[in-house]
mmCIF file of C-alpha atoms in Angstrom:
data_model
loop_
_atom_site.group_PDB
_atom_site.id
_atom_site.type_symbol
_atom_site.label_atom_id
_atom_site.label_comp_id
_atom_site.label_asym_id
_atom_site.label_seq_id
_atom_site.Cartn_x
_atom_site.Cartn_y
_atom_site.Cartn_z
ATOM 1 C CA ALA A 147 -15.018 -15.129 -6.935
ATOM 2 C CA ASP A 148 -13.746 -15.887 -3.473
ATOM 3 C CA ALA A 149 -11.507 -13.620 -1.387
ATOM 4 C CA GLU A 150 -8.253 -15.180 -2.659
ATOM 5 C CA GLU A 151 -9.247 -14.757 -6.303
ATOM 6 C CA THR A 152 -10.333 -11.190 -5.593
ATOM 7 C CA ALA A 153 -7.023 -10.396 -3.877
ATOM 8 C CA ASP A 154 -5.144 -11.732 -6.916
ATOM 9 C CA TYR A 155 -7.408 -9.814 -9.299
ATOM 10 C CA LEU A 156 -6.899 -6.513 -7.448
ATOM 11 C CA GLY A 157 -3.229 -7.145 -6.662
ATOM 12 C CA VAL A 158 -3.587 -6.815 -2.896
ATOM 13 C CA ALA A 159 -3.072 -9.137 0.068
ATOM 14 C CA LEU A 160 -5.817 -11.476 1.215
ATOM 15 C CA GLY A 161 -5.844 -9.694 4.589
ATOM 16 C CA THR A 162 -6.560 -6.424 2.790
ATOM 17 C CA ILE A 163 -9.618 -7.946 1.115
ATOM 18 C CA ARG A 164 -10.823 -9.231 4.483
ATOM 19 C CA ASN A 165 -10.312 -5.802 6.072
ATOM 20 C CA TRP A 166 -12.098 -3.997 3.228
ATOM 21 C CA THR A 167 -14.962 -6.497 3.462
ATOM 22 C CA SER A 168 -15.400 -6.092 7.214
ATOM 23 C CA GLN A 169 -15.218 -2.292 6.839
ATOM 24 C CA ARG A 170 -17.634 -2.444 3.893
ATOM 25 C CA HIS A 171 -15.187 -0.667 1.585
ATOM 26 C CA ILE A 172 -15.583 -3.205 -1.220
ATOM 27 C CA PRO A 173 -18.763 -4.593 -2.817
ATOM 28 C CA HIS A 174 -19.450 -8.177 -1.783
ATOM 29 C CA VAL A 175 -22.221 -10.660 -1.142
ATOM 30 C CA LYS A 176 -22.332 -12.656 2.057
ATOM 31 C CA LEU A 177 -24.321 -15.869 2.101
ATOM 32 C CA GLY A 178 -24.142 -17.177 5.638
ATOM 33 C CA ARG A 179 -20.421 -17.392 6.344
ATOM 34 C CA VAL A 180 -19.435 -17.415 2.669
ATOM 35 C CA VAL A 181 -18.286 -14.135 1.100
ATOM 36 C CA ARG A 182 -18.316 -13.757 -2.685
ATOM 37 C CA PHE A 183 -17.253 -10.980 -5.032
ATOM 38 C CA HIS A 184 -18.571 -10.321 -8.532
ATOM 39 C CA LYS A 185 -15.983 -9.155 -11.062
ATOM 40 C CA ASP A 186 -18.386 -6.773 -12.799
ATOM 41 C CA GLU A 187 -19.247 -5.111 -9.470
ATOM 42 C CA LEU A 188 -15.545 -4.839 -8.588
ATOM 43 C CA ASP A 189 -14.798 -3.248 -11.965
ATOM 44 C CA SER A 190 -17.662 -0.807 -11.516
ATOM 45 C CA TRP A 191 -16.467 0.001 -7.980
ATOM 46 C CA LEU A 192 -12.958 0.702 -9.248
ATOM 47 C CA ARG A 193 -14.246 2.945 -12.043
ATOM 48 C CA SER A 194 -16.674 4.837 -9.820
ATOM 49 C CA GLY A 195 -14.097 5.940 -7.284
ATOM 50 C CA LYS A 196 -16.711 5.693 -4.501
ATOM 51 C CA ARG A 197 -13.802 5.015 -2.218
ATOM 52 C CA ASN A 198 -10.472 6.556 -3.012
ATOM 53 C CA VAL A 199 -8.925 3.359 -4.330
ATOM 54 C CA LEU A 200 -5.463 4.895 -4.553
ATOM 55 C CA THR A 201 -5.623 5.697 -0.847
ATOM 56 C CA LEU A 202 -6.758 2.155 -0.090
ATOM 57 C CA LEU A 203 -3.953 0.692 -2.203
ATOM 58 C CA THR A 204 -1.230 2.958 -0.753
ATOM 59 C CA PRO A 205 0.908 1.408 1.989
ATOM 60 C CA ALA A 206 0.168 2.703 5.478
ATOM 61 C CA PHE A 207 3.833 3.366 6.197
ATOM 62 C CA PRO A 208 5.963 5.704 4.102
ATOM 63 C CA LYS A 209 9.222 4.437 2.669
ATOM 64 C CA VAL A 210 12.061 5.003 5.106
ATOM 65 C CA GLN A 211 15.383 5.955 3.631
ATOM 66 C CA SER A 212 18.069 3.473 4.590
ATOM 67 C CA SER A 213 21.417 4.593 5.993
ATOM 68 C CA ASN A 214 23.109 3.311 2.811
ATOM 69 C CA GLU A 215 21.245 5.795 0.632
ATOM 70 C CA SER A 216 22.977 9.141 0.227
ATOM 71 C CA GLN A 217 21.138 12.271 1.223
ATOM 72 C CA SER A 218 21.210 15.470 -0.776
ATOM 73 C CA ILE A 219 21.507 18.744 1.068
#
């Protein structure tokens, strides 16, 4: 699969896949300038928890409470 298909499969942005690839967080094969992902390796990677996938899939910025939301004291 290519990066777009992998992003769709994992439910993340294409930029995230590119970042994970460059940081070697995700299993991939690079043939020249072409990067490919194998579904069975991705599934194994997800199951193994070699990287904390939940941490990788968690947004970098916490949700900010808007001024319209009431605050409990």
